[in-house]
Coordinates of N, CA and C in Angstrom, one line a residue:
M1 N 7.7 -5.7 21.5 CA 7.0 -4.8 20.6 C 7.4 -3.4 20.7
P2 N 7.6 -2.7 19.6 CA 8.0 -1.3 19.7 C 6.8 -0.4 20.2
Q3 N 7.0 0.7 20.7 CA 6.0 1.7 21.0 C 5.3 2.1 19.7
Q4 N 4.0 2.0 19.6 CA 3.3 2.2 18.3 C 3.2 3.8 18.1
P5 N 3.8 4.2 17.0 CA 3.8 5.7 16.7 C 2.5 6.2 16.2
L6 N 1.6 5.4 15.9 CA 0.4 5.9 15.2 C -0.8 5.1 15.7
V7 N -2.0 5.7 15.5 CA -3.3 5.0 15.8 C -3.6 4.3 14.5
P8 N -3.9 3.0 14.6 CA -4.2 2.2 13.4 C -5.4 2.9 12.6
P9 N -5.2 3.1 11.3 CA -6.2 3.8 10.5 C -7.4 2.8 10.3
R10 N -8.6 3.4 10.5 CA -9.8 2.6 10.4 C -10.2 2.3 8.9
L11 N -10.1 3.3 8.1 CA -10.5 3.2 6.7 C -9.3 3.7 5.8
I12 N -9.0 2.9 4.8 CA -7.9 3.3 3.9 C -8.4 3.1 2.5
A13 N -8.1 4.1 1.6 CA -8.6 4.0 0.2 C -7.5 3.2 -0.6
H14 N -7.9 2.1 -1.1 CA -7.1 1.2 -1.9 C -6.6 1.8 -3.2
R15 N -5.3 2.0 -3.3 CA -4.7 2.6 -4.5 C -5.4 4.0 -4.8
G16 N -5.6 4.7 -3.7 CA -6.4 5.9 -3.9 C -7.9 5.5 -3.9
L17 N -8.8 6.4 -4.2 CA -10.2 6.0 -4.3 C -10.4 5.3 -5.7
S18 N -10.0 4.1 -5.8 CA -9.9 3.4 -7.1 C -11.3 3.0 -7.6
A19 N -12.3 3.1 -6.8 CA -13.7 2.9 -7.3 C -14.1 4.0 -8.2
R20 N -13.5 5.2 -8.0 CA -14.0 6.4 -8.6 C -13.0 7.1 -9.5
A21 N -11.8 6.6 -9.5 CA -10.7 7.3 -10.3 C -9.6 6.2 -10.6
P22 N -8.8 6.5 -11.6 CA -7.8 5.5 -12.0 C -6.8 5.2 -10.9
E23 N -6.6 4.0 -10.6 CA -5.8 3.6 -9.4 C -4.4 4.1 -9.5
N24 N -3.9 4.4 -8.3 CA -2.5 4.8 -8.1 C -2.1 6.1 -8.8
T25 N -3.1 6.9 -9.1 CA -2.8 8.2 -9.7 C -3.0 9.4 -8.7
L26 N -2.5 10.5 -9.1 CA -2.8 11.7 -8.3 C -4.3 12.0 -8.3
A27 N -5.0 11.7 -9.4 CA -6.5 11.9 -9.4 C -7.2 11.0 -8.4
A28 N -6.7 9.8 -8.2 CA -7.3 8.9 -7.2 C -7.1 9.4 -5.8
V29 N -5.9 9.9 -5.5 CA -5.7 10.5 -4.2 C -6.5 11.7 -3.9
R30 N -6.6 12.6 -4.9 CA -7.4 13.8 -4.8 C -8.9 13.3 -4.5
A31 N -9.3 12.3 -5.2 CA -10.7 11.9 -5.1 C -10.9 11.3 -3.7
A32 N -9.9 10.6 -3.1 CA -10.0 10.1 -1.8 C -10.2 11.2 -0.8
H33 N -9.4 12.2 -0.9 CA -9.4 13.4 0.0 C -10.8 14.1 -0.1
E34 N -11.3 14.3 -1.3 CA -12.5 14.9 -1.5 C -13.7 14.1 -0.9
A35 N -13.5 12.8 -0.9 CA -14.6 11.9 -0.3 C -14.4 11.8 1.3
G36 N -13.4 12.5 1.8 CA -13.3 12.5 3.3 C -12.4 11.4 3.8
C37 N -11.7 10.7 2.9 CA -10.7 9.6 3.4 C -9.5 10.3 4.0
R38 N -9.0 9.7 5.0 CA -7.8 10.3 5.7 C -6.5 9.5 5.4
W39 N -6.7 8.3 4.9 CA -5.5 7.5 4.5 C -5.7 6.9 3.2
V40 N -4.6 6.7 2.4 CA -4.6 6.0 1.1 C -3.5 4.9 1.1
E41 N -3.8 3.9 0.4 CA -2.8 2.8 0.1 C -2.4 2.9 -1.3
L42 N -1.0 2.9 -1.6 CA -0.5 3.0 -2.9 C 0.7 2.0 -3.1
D43 N 1.0 1.8 -4.3 CA 2.1 0.9 -4.7 C 3.3 1.6 -5.3
V44 N 4.5 1.3 -4.9 CA 5.7 1.9 -5.5 C 6.6 0.9 -6.2
Q45 N 7.1 1.2 -7.3 CA 8.1 0.4 -8.1 C 9.1 1.3 -8.7
L46 N 10.1 0.7 -9.3 CA 11.2 1.5 -10.0 C 11.0 1.3 -11.5
L47 N 11.1 2.4 -12.3 CA 11.3 2.3 -13.7 C 12.7 1.8 -14.0
G48 N 12.9 1.5 -15.3 CA 14.2 1.0 -15.7 C 15.4 1.9 -15.4
D49 N 15.1 3.2 -15.4 CA 16.2 4.2 -15.1 C 16.3 4.4 -13.6
G50 N 15.5 3.7 -12.8 CA 15.6 3.9 -11.3 C 14.7 4.9 -10.7
T51 N 13.8 5.5 -11.5 CA 12.9 6.5 -11.0 C 11.7 5.7 -10.2
P52 N 11.5 6.1 -9.0 CA 10.3 5.5 -8.3 C 9.0 6.0 -8.8
V53 N 8.1 5.2 -9.1 CA 6.8 5.6 -9.6 C 5.7 4.8 -8.8
I54 N 4.5 5.4 -8.8 CA 3.4 4.8 -8.2 C 2.6 3.9 -9.2
W55 N 2.8 2.6 -9.0 CA 2.3 1.6 -10.0 C 2.2 0.3 -9.4
H56 N 1.2 -0.5 -9.8 CA 1.0 -1.8 -9.2 C 1.5 -3.0 -10.1
D57 N 1.2 -3.0 -11.4 CA 1.5 -4.1 -12.2 C 2.9 -4.2 -12.7
R58 N 3.3 -5.4 -13.1 CA 4.7 -5.6 -13.7 C 4.8 -4.9 -15.0
D59 N 3.6 -4.8 -15.7 CA 3.6 -4.1 -17.1 C 2.7 -2.9 -17.0
I60 N 2.6 -2.3 -18.2 CA 1.8 -1.1 -18.3 C 0.5 -1.3 -19.1
N61 N 0.2 -2.6 -19.4 CA -0.9 -2.9 -20.3 C -2.2 -2.6 -19.8
R62 N -2.5 -2.9 -18.5 CA -3.9 -2.8 -18.0 C -4.3 -1.3 -17.7
C63 N -3.3 -0.5 -17.2 CA -3.7 0.8 -16.7 C -3.1 2.0 -17.5
S64 N -2.8 1.8 -18.7 CA -2.3 2.9 -19.6 C -2.6 2.6 -21.0
N65 N -2.3 3.5 -21.9 CA -2.5 3.3 -23.3 C -1.2 2.7 -24.0
G66 N -0.3 2.2 -23.1 CA 1.0 1.6 -23.7 C 1.0 0.1 -23.4
R67 N 2.1 -0.5 -23.9 CA 2.3 -1.9 -23.7 C 3.7 -2.1 -23.4
G68 N 4.0 -3.2 -22.6 CA 5.4 -3.5 -22.3 C 5.6 -3.5 -20.8
R69 N 6.8 -3.8 -20.4 CA 7.2 -3.9 -19.0 C 7.6 -2.6 -18.4
L70 N 7.2 -2.4 -17.2 CA 7.6 -1.1 -16.5 C 9.1 -1.0 -16.4
A71 N 9.8 -2.1 -16.3 CA 11.3 -2.1 -16.1 C 12.0 -1.6 -17.4
D72 N 11.2 -1.6 -18.5 CA 11.8 -1.2 -19.8 C 11.7 0.3 -20.1
L73 N 11.0 1.0 -19.2 CA 10.7 2.4 -19.4 C 11.7 3.3 -18.6
D74 N 11.9 4.5 -19.2 CA 12.6 5.6 -18.5 C 11.5 6.6 -18.1
I75 N 11.9 7.7 -17.4 CA 10.9 8.6 -16.9 C 10.3 9.4 -18.1
D76 N 11.0 9.7 -19.1 CA 10.5 10.4 -20.3 C 9.4 9.6 -21.0
Q77 N 9.7 8.3 -21.2 CA 8.7 7.5 -21.8 C 7.4 7.3 -20.9
A78 N 7.7 7.2 -19.6 CA 6.5 7.0 -18.7 C 5.6 8.3 -18.7
R79 N 6.2 9.4 -18.8 CA 5.4 10.7 -18.7 C 4.6 10.8 -20.0
R80 N 4.9 10.2 -21.1 CA 4.1 10.3 -22.3 C 2.9 9.3 -22.3
L81 N 2.8 8.5 -21.3 CA 1.7 7.5 -21.2 C 0.4 8.2 -20.7
D82 N -0.7 7.8 -21.2 CA -2.0 8.2 -20.6 C -2.5 7.1 -19.6
A83 N -2.4 7.4 -18.4 CA -2.8 6.5 -17.3 C -4.2 6.7 -16.8
G84 N -5.0 7.4 -17.5 CA -6.4 7.7 -17.1 C -7.5 7.2 -18.0
S85 N -7.3 7.2 -19.3 CA -8.4 7.0 -20.2 C -8.9 5.5 -20.1
W86 N -8.1 4.6 -19.7 CA -8.6 3.2 -19.5 C -9.7 3.1 -18.5
F87 N -9.7 4.0 -17.5 CA -10.7 4.0 -16.5 C -12.0 4.8 -16.9
D88 N -11.8 6.0 -17.5 CA -12.9 6.8 -17.9 C -12.3 8.0 -18.8
A89 N -13.1 8.4 -19.8 CA -12.6 9.5 -20.7 C -12.4 10.7 -19.9
A90 N -13.0 10.9 -18.8 CA -12.9 12.1 -17.9 C -11.5 12.2 -17.4
F91 N -10.7 11.1 -17.3 CA -9.4 11.1 -16.8 C -8.3 11.1 -17.9
A92 N -8.7 11.4 -19.1 CA -7.7 11.3 -20.2 C -6.6 12.3 -20.0
G93 N -5.4 11.8 -20.2 CA -4.2 12.6 -20.0 C -3.6 12.5 -18.6
E94 N -4.2 11.7 -17.7 CA -3.6 11.6 -16.4 C -2.3 10.8 -16.5
S95 N -1.3 11.4 -15.9 CA 0.0 10.8 -16.0 C 0.3 9.8 -14.9
M96 N 1.3 8.9 -15.2 CA 1.9 8.1 -14.2 C 2.6 9.0 -13.2
A97 N 2.3 8.8 -11.9 CA 2.9 9.7 -10.9 C 4.2 9.1 -10.4
T98 N 5.2 10.0 -10.2 CA 6.4 9.7 -9.6 C 6.2 9.7 -8.1
L99 N 7.1 9.0 -7.3 CA 6.9 9.0 -5.9 C 7.0 10.4 -5.3
E100 N 7.9 11.2 -5.9 CA 8.0 12.6 -5.3 C 6.8 13.4 -5.6
Q101 N 6.2 13.3 -6.8 CA 4.9 14.0 -7.0 C 3.8 13.6 -6.1
M102 N 3.8 12.3 -5.8 CA 2.7 11.7 -4.9 C 2.9 12.2 -3.5
L103 N 4.1 12.1 -3.0 CA 4.4 12.6 -1.7 C 4.1 14.0 -1.5
T104 N 4.4 14.8 -2.5 CA 4.1 16.3 -2.4 C 2.6 16.5 -2.2
L105 N 1.8 15.7 -3.0 CA 0.3 15.9 -2.9 C -0.2 15.4 -1.6
I106 N 0.3 14.2 -1.1 CA -0.1 13.6 0.2 C 0.2 14.6 1.3
D107 N 1.3 15.2 1.3 CA 1.7 16.2 2.3 C 0.8 17.4 2.3
E108 N 0.5 17.9 1.1 CA -0.4 19.0 0.9 C -1.8 18.7 1.5
L109 N -2.3 17.5 1.3 CA -3.6 17.1 1.7 C -3.6 16.6 3.1
A110 N -2.4 16.5 3.8 CA -2.3 16.0 5.1 C -2.9 14.6 5.3
L111 N -2.6 13.7 4.3 CA -3.1 12.4 4.4 C -2.1 11.4 5.0
G112 N -2.6 10.3 5.5 CA -1.7 9.2 5.9 C -1.5 8.3 4.7
L113 N -0.4 7.6 4.6 CA 0.0 6.8 3.5 C 0.5 5.4 3.9
N114 N -0.2 4.4 3.4 CA 0.3 3.0 3.5 C 0.9 2.7 2.1
L115 N 2.2 2.7 2.1 CA 3.0 2.5 0.8 C 3.4 1.1 0.7
E116 N 3.0 0.4 -0.3 CA 3.4 -1.0 -0.5 C 4.6 -1.0 -1.4
L117 N 5.7 -1.6 -0.9 CA 6.9 -1.9 -1.7 C 6.5 -3.1 -2.6
K118 N 6.2 -2.8 -3.9 CA 5.8 -3.8 -4.8 C 7.0 -4.4 -5.6
V119 N 7.2 -5.7 -5.2 CA 8.4 -6.4 -5.8 C 7.8 -7.4 -6.8
N120 N 7.7 -7.0 -8.1 CA 7.2 -8.0 -9.1 C 8.4 -8.9 -9.6
R121 N 8.0 -9.9 -10.3 CA 9.0 -10.9 -10.7 C 10.2 -10.3 -11.4
G122 N 11.4 -10.7 -11.0 CA 12.6 -10.2 -11.7 C 13.1 -8.9 -11.2
R123 N 12.5 -8.3 -10.2 CA 12.9 -6.9 -9.7 C 13.7 -7.1 -8.4
D124 N 14.5 -6.2 -8.1 CA 15.4 -6.2 -7.0 C 14.8 -5.5 -5.8
P125 N 14.5 -6.2 -4.7 CA 13.8 -5.6 -3.6 C 14.8 -4.6 -2.8
K126 N 16.0 -4.9 -2.8 CA 17.0 -4.1 -2.1 C 17.1 -2.7 -2.8
A127 N 17.2 -2.8 -4.1 CA 17.3 -1.6 -4.9 C 16.1 -0.7 -4.7
L128 N 15.0 -1.3 -4.7 CA 13.7 -0.5 -4.5 C 13.7 0.2 -3.1
V129 N 14.1 -0.5 -2.1 CA 14.1 0.1 -0.7 C 15.1 1.2 -0.7
E130 N 16.3 0.9 -1.2 CA 17.4 1.9 -1.1 C 17.1 3.2 -1.8
R131 N 16.3 3.1 -2.9 CA 15.9 4.3 -3.7 C 14.7 5.0 -3.1
V132 N 13.8 4.2 -2.5 CA 12.5 4.8 -2.1 C 12.6 5.4 -0.7
L133 N 13.2 4.7 0.2 CA 13.1 5.0 1.7 C 13.6 6.4 2.1
P134 N 14.8 6.8 1.6 CA 15.2 8.1 2.0 C 14.2 9.3 1.6
T135 N 13.7 9.2 0.4 CA 12.7 10.2 0.0 C 11.5 10.1 0.8
L136 N 11.0 8.9 1.1 CA 9.8 8.7 1.9 C 10.0 9.3 3.3
L137 N 11.0 8.9 3.9 CA 11.3 9.3 5.3 C 11.5 10.8 5.5
D138 N 12.0 11.5 4.4 CA 12.1 12.9 4.4 C 10.8 13.6 4.3
A139 N 9.8 12.9 3.7 CA 8.5 13.6 3.3 C 7.5 13.4 4.4
L140 N 7.4 12.3 5.1 CA 6.3 12.1 6.0 C 6.7 11.6 7.4
P141 N 6.0 12.1 8.4 CA 6.3 11.6 9.8 C 5.8 10.2 10.0
A142 N 6.3 9.6 11.1 CA 5.9 8.2 11.4 C 4.4 8.0 11.6
E143 N 3.8 9.1 12.2 CA 2.3 8.9 12.5 C 1.4 9.0 11.3
R144 N 2.0 9.3 10.1 CA 1.2 9.3 8.9 C 1.8 8.3 7.9
L145 N 2.4 7.2 8.3 CA 3.1 6.3 7.4 C 3.1 4.9 7.9
I146 N 2.8 4.0 6.9 CA 3.0 2.6 7.1 C 3.6 2.1 5.8
V147 N 4.7 1.4 5.9 CA 5.3 0.8 4.7 C 5.1 -0.7 4.8
S148 N 4.5 -1.3 3.8 CA 4.2 -2.7 3.8 C 4.7 -3.4 2.5
S149 N 4.8 -4.8 2.6 CA 5.2 -5.5 1.5 C 4.9 -7.0 1.7
F150 N 4.7 -7.7 0.6 CA 4.7 -9.2 0.6 C 6.1 -9.8 0.7
D151 N 7.1 -8.9 0.3 CA 8.5 -9.4 0.1 C 9.3 -9.3 1.4
A152 N 9.7 -10.4 1.9 CA 10.4 -10.4 3.2 C 11.8 -9.7 3.1
T153 N 12.4 -9.8 2.0 CA 13.7 -9.1 1.8 C 13.6 -7.6 1.8
A154 N 12.5 -7.1 1.1 CA 12.2 -5.7 1.1 C 12.0 -5.2 2.5
L155 N 11.2 -5.9 3.3 CA 10.9 -5.5 4.7 C 12.1 -5.5 5.6
T156 N 13.0 -6.5 5.4 CA 14.2 -6.6 6.2 C 15.1 -5.5 5.9
Q157 N 15.3 -5.2 4.6 CA 16.1 -4.1 4.2 C 15.6 -2.7 4.7
A158 N 14.2 -2.6 4.7 CA 13.6 -1.3 5.2 C 13.9 -1.2 6.7
R159 N 13.8 -2.3 7.4 CA 14.1 -2.2 8.9 C 15.6 -1.9 9.1
R160 N 16.4 -2.3 8.3 CA 17.9 -2.0 8.5 C 18.1 -0.5 8.3
Q161 N 17.3 0.1 7.5 CA 17.5 1.5 7.2 C 16.8 2.5 8.2
A162 N 15.8 2.0 9.0 CA 15.1 2.9 9.9 C 14.5 2.1 11.0
P163 N 14.6 2.6 12.3 CA 14.1 1.9 13.4 C 12.5 1.9 13.4
A164 N 12.0 1.1 14.3 CA 10.5 1.0 14.4 C 9.8 2.3 14.7
E165 N 10.4 3.1 15.6 CA 9.7 4.3 16.0 C 9.7 5.3 14.9
R166 N 10.6 5.2 13.9 CA 10.6 6.1 12.7 C 9.8 5.5 11.5
L167 N 9.8 4.2 11.4 CA 9.2 3.5 10.2 C 8.3 2.4 10.6
P168 N 7.0 2.6 10.7 CA 6.1 1.5 11.0 C 6.0 0.5 9.7
L169 N 6.3 -0.7 10.0 CA 6.3 -1.7 8.9 C 5.1 -2.6 9.0
G170 N 4.5 -3.0 7.8 CA 3.4 -3.9 7.8 C 3.8 -5.1 7.0
A171 N 3.6 -6.3 7.6 CA 3.8 -7.6 6.9 C 2.5 -8.0 6.2
L172 N 2.6 -8.1 4.9 CA 1.5 -8.4 4.0 C 1.4 -9.9 3.7
F173 N 0.3 -10.5 3.9 CA 0.1 -11.9 3.6 C -1.2 -12.1 2.9
E174 N -1.2 -13.1 2.0 CA -2.5 -13.6 1.4 C -3.2 -14.5 2.4
R175 N -2.5 -15.6 2.7 CA -3.0 -16.5 3.8 C -1.9 -16.4 4.9
I176 N -2.3 -16.0 6.1 CA -1.3 -15.8 7.2 C -0.7 -17.1 7.6
P177 N 0.7 -17.2 7.5 CA 1.4 -18.5 7.7 C 1.5 -18.8 9.2
R178 N 1.8 -20.0 9.5 CA 1.9 -20.4 10.9 C 3.1 -19.7 11.6
D179 N 4.1 -19.3 10.9 CA 5.2 -18.6 11.5 C 5.1 -17.1 11.4
W180 N 3.9 -16.6 11.3 CA 3.6 -15.1 11.2 C 4.3 -14.3 12.3
A181 N 4.3 -14.9 13.6 CA 4.8 -14.1 14.7 C 6.3 -14.0 14.6
T182 N 7.0 -15.1 14.1 CA 8.4 -15.0 13.9 C 8.8 -14.0 12.9
R183 N 8.0 -14.0 11.8 CA 8.3 -13.1 10.7 C 8.1 -11.6 11.1
C184 N 7.1 -11.4 11.9 CA 6.8 -10.1 12.4 C 7.9 -9.6 13.4
E185 N 8.3 -10.5 14.2 CA 9.4 -10.2 15.2 C 10.7 -9.8 14.5
A186 N 11.0 -10.5 13.4 CA 12.2 -10.3 12.7 C 12.4 -8.9 12.2
I187 N 11.2 -8.3 11.8 CA 11.3 -6.9 11.3 C 10.7 -5.9 12.2
D188 N 10.4 -6.3 13.4 CA 9.7 -5.4 14.4 C 8.5 -4.8 13.8
A189 N 7.6 -5.6 13.3 CA 6.4 -5.1 12.5 C 5.5 -4.4 13.4
Y190 N 4.9 -3.3 12.8 CA 3.8 -2.6 13.5 C 2.5 -3.3 13.2
S191 N 2.3 -3.7 11.9 CA 1.0 -4.2 11.5 C 1.1 -5.5 10.7
V192 N 0.0 -6.2 10.7 CA -0.2 -7.3 9.8 C -1.4 -7.0 8.8
H193 N -1.1 -7.2 7.5 CA -2.1 -6.9 6.5 C -2.6 -8.2 5.9
A194 N -3.9 -8.5 6.0 CA -4.4 -9.9 5.6 C -5.5 -9.7 4.6
D195 N -5.6 -10.7 3.7 CA -6.7 -10.9 2.8 C -8.0 -11.2 3.7
W196 N -8.9 -10.3 3.7 CA -10.1 -10.5 4.7 C -10.8 -11.8 4.4
R197 N -10.8 -12.3 3.2 CA -11.6 -13.5 2.9 C -10.9 -14.8 3.4
R198 N -9.6 -14.7 3.7 CA -8.8 -15.8 4.2 C -8.5 -15.8 5.7
L199 N -8.9 -14.7 6.3 CA -8.6 -14.5 7.7 C -9.5 -15.3 8.6
R200 N -9.0 -15.9 9.6 CA -9.8 -16.7 10.5 C -9.8 -16.0 11.9
A201 N -10.9 -16.2 12.6 CA -11.1 -15.5 13.9 C -10.0 -15.7 14.9
S202 N -9.6 -17.0 15.0 CA -8.5 -17.3 16.0 C -7.2 -16.6 15.7
R203 N -6.9 -16.6 14.4 CA -5.6 -16.0 14.0 C -5.7 -14.5 14.2
A204 N -6.8 -13.9 13.8 CA -7.0 -12.4 14.0 C -6.8 -12.1 15.5
R205 N -7.4 -12.8 16.4 CA -7.3 -12.5 17.8 C -5.9 -12.7 18.3
D206 N -5.2 -13.7 17.8 CA -3.8 -13.9 18.2 C -2.9 -12.7 17.8
I207 N -3.1 -12.2 16.6 CA -2.4 -11.0 16.1 C -2.6 -9.8 16.9
V208 N -3.9 -9.5 17.2 CA -4.2 -8.4 18.0 C -3.7 -8.5 19.4
Q209 N -3.8 -9.7 20.0 CA -3.3 -9.9 21.4 C -1.8 -9.7 21.4
A210 N -1.1 -10.0 20.3 CA 0.4 -9.8 20.3 C 0.8 -8.3 20.2
G211 N -0.2 -7.5 20.0 CA 0.0 -6.0 20.0 C 0.2 -5.4 18.6
H212 N -0.1 -6.2 17.6 CA 0.0 -5.6 16.2 C -1.3 -5.0 15.8
A213 N -1.2 -4.0 14.9 CA -2.4 -3.5 14.2 C -2.8 -4.5 13.2
L214 N -4.1 -4.8 13.0 CA -4.5 -5.8 12.0 C -5.4 -5.0 10.9
L215 N -4.9 -5.0 9.7 CA -5.6 -4.3 8.6 C -5.9 -5.4 7.6
C216 N -7.1 -5.2 7.0 CA -7.6 -6.2 6.0 C -7.8 -5.6 4.6
Y217 N -7.4 -6.3 3.6 CA -7.6 -5.9 2.2 C -8.4 -6.9 1.5
T218 N -9.0 -6.7 0.3 CA -9.5 -5.5 -0.2 C -11.0 -5.7 0.0
A219 N -11.6 -5.1 1.0 CA -13.0 -5.3 1.3 C -13.9 -4.2 0.8
N220 N -15.0 -4.6 0.1 CA -15.9 -3.6 -0.5 C -17.3 -3.8 -0.1
D221 N -17.6 -4.8 0.7 CA -19.0 -5.1 1.1 C -19.0 -5.1 2.7
P222 N -19.5 -4.0 3.2 CA -19.5 -3.8 4.7 C -20.3 -4.9 5.4
A223 N -21.4 -5.4 4.8 CA -22.2 -6.4 5.5 C -21.4 -7.7 5.6
A224 N -20.7 -8.1 4.5 CA -20.0 -9.3 4.5 C -18.8 -9.3 5.4
F225 N -18.2 -8.1 5.6 CA -17.0 -7.9 6.4 C -17.3 -7.7 7.9
A226 N -18.6 -7.5 8.2 CA -19.0 -7.1 9.6 C -18.4 -7.9 10.7
T227 N -18.4 -9.2 10.5 CA -17.9 -10.1 11.6 C -16.4 -9.8 11.9
R228 N -15.6 -9.4 11.0 CA -14.2 -9.1 11.2 C -13.9 -8.1 12.2
W229 N -14.8 -7.1 12.3 CA -14.6 -6.1 13.3 C -14.7 -6.7 14.7
E230 N -15.6 -7.7 14.8 CA -15.8 -8.4 16.1 C -14.5 -9.2 16.5
W231 N -13.7 -9.6 15.5 CA -12.5 -10.3 15.7 C -11.4 -9.4 16.2
G232 N -11.6 -8.1 16.2 CA -10.6 -7.2 16.6 C -9.8 -6.5 15.5
V233 N -10.2 -6.7 14.2 CA -9.6 -6.0 13.1 C -9.7 -4.5 13.3
H234 N -8.5 -3.8 13.1 CA -8.5 -2.4 13.3 C -8.9 -1.6 12.1
G235 N -8.6 -2.0 10.9 CA -8.9 -1.2 9.8 C -9.1 -2.0 8.5
V236 N -9.8 -1.3 7.5 CA -10.1 -2.0 6.3 C -9.5 -1.2 5.1
I237 N -8.9 -1.8 4.1 CA -8.4 -1.2 2.9 C -9.5 -1.5 1.8
S238 N -10.1 -0.5 1.3 CA -11.2 -0.7 0.4 C -11.1 0.2 -0.8
D239 N -11.7 -0.3 -1.9 CA -11.7 0.5 -3.2 C -12.6 1.8 -3.0
D240 N -13.5 1.7 -2.0 CA -14.4 2.8 -1.7 C -14.7 2.8 -0.2
P241 N -13.9 3.3 0.7 CA -14.1 3.3 2.1 C -15.3 4.0 2.6
T242 N -15.9 4.8 1.7 CA -17.1 5.6 2.2 C -18.3 4.6 2.4
H243 N -18.2 3.4 1.8 CA -19.3 2.4 2.1 C -19.3 1.9 3.5
F244 N -18.2 2.1 4.2 CA -18.0 1.5 5.6 C -18.3 2.6 6.7
R245 N -18.7 3.7 6.3 CA -19.0 4.7 7.3 C -20.4 4.5 7.9

């Protein structure tokens, strides 16, 4: 195991403070900061022209006033979208954030960032990593950064570009597989990120005993989640982390 460069974050705002602002936007990150959150989790993908943007879905239908695939947009088209009105009229005119815009804000607010490399169907994980990682590593120190992904190729490529002491990597799983330890060893993983509803006590304790940080997504009910703390879980990714204080 590498020397851990950061203390595992206890509370992380999922896609920014997505319970109170449109997810993955600058507004959601500002809301997280105003609510006292110290870490945010966000998703990054590439537009069709290669611009990295903060976005979760394969398409723009759910979280904007447009329709179509993210991969079919260039930055000029993306900037014309309203990514806030779908959530609430108060956020009308909120733009899709580029990675550079988001990193500037996160640095200004001195927040920690769990950035998920989002590899949707038909997208190239290596291209995503090669475009995102240099900008990311220039912007944030290791003690304020975790890069995670469900995609093994993306994680492998990320590790090739930066050592563990510079880039803490998180292996994301829906249901933690039997070979989780082998997968984590292959990328020198800092953390394991698990669906809290599918996590089992014995597996949680094995992960913690192996020296990994264990983070759970996406929990919004502190009472239902309470037993997971007893299993050794280090942190929770929540739409509204203030409920867990």
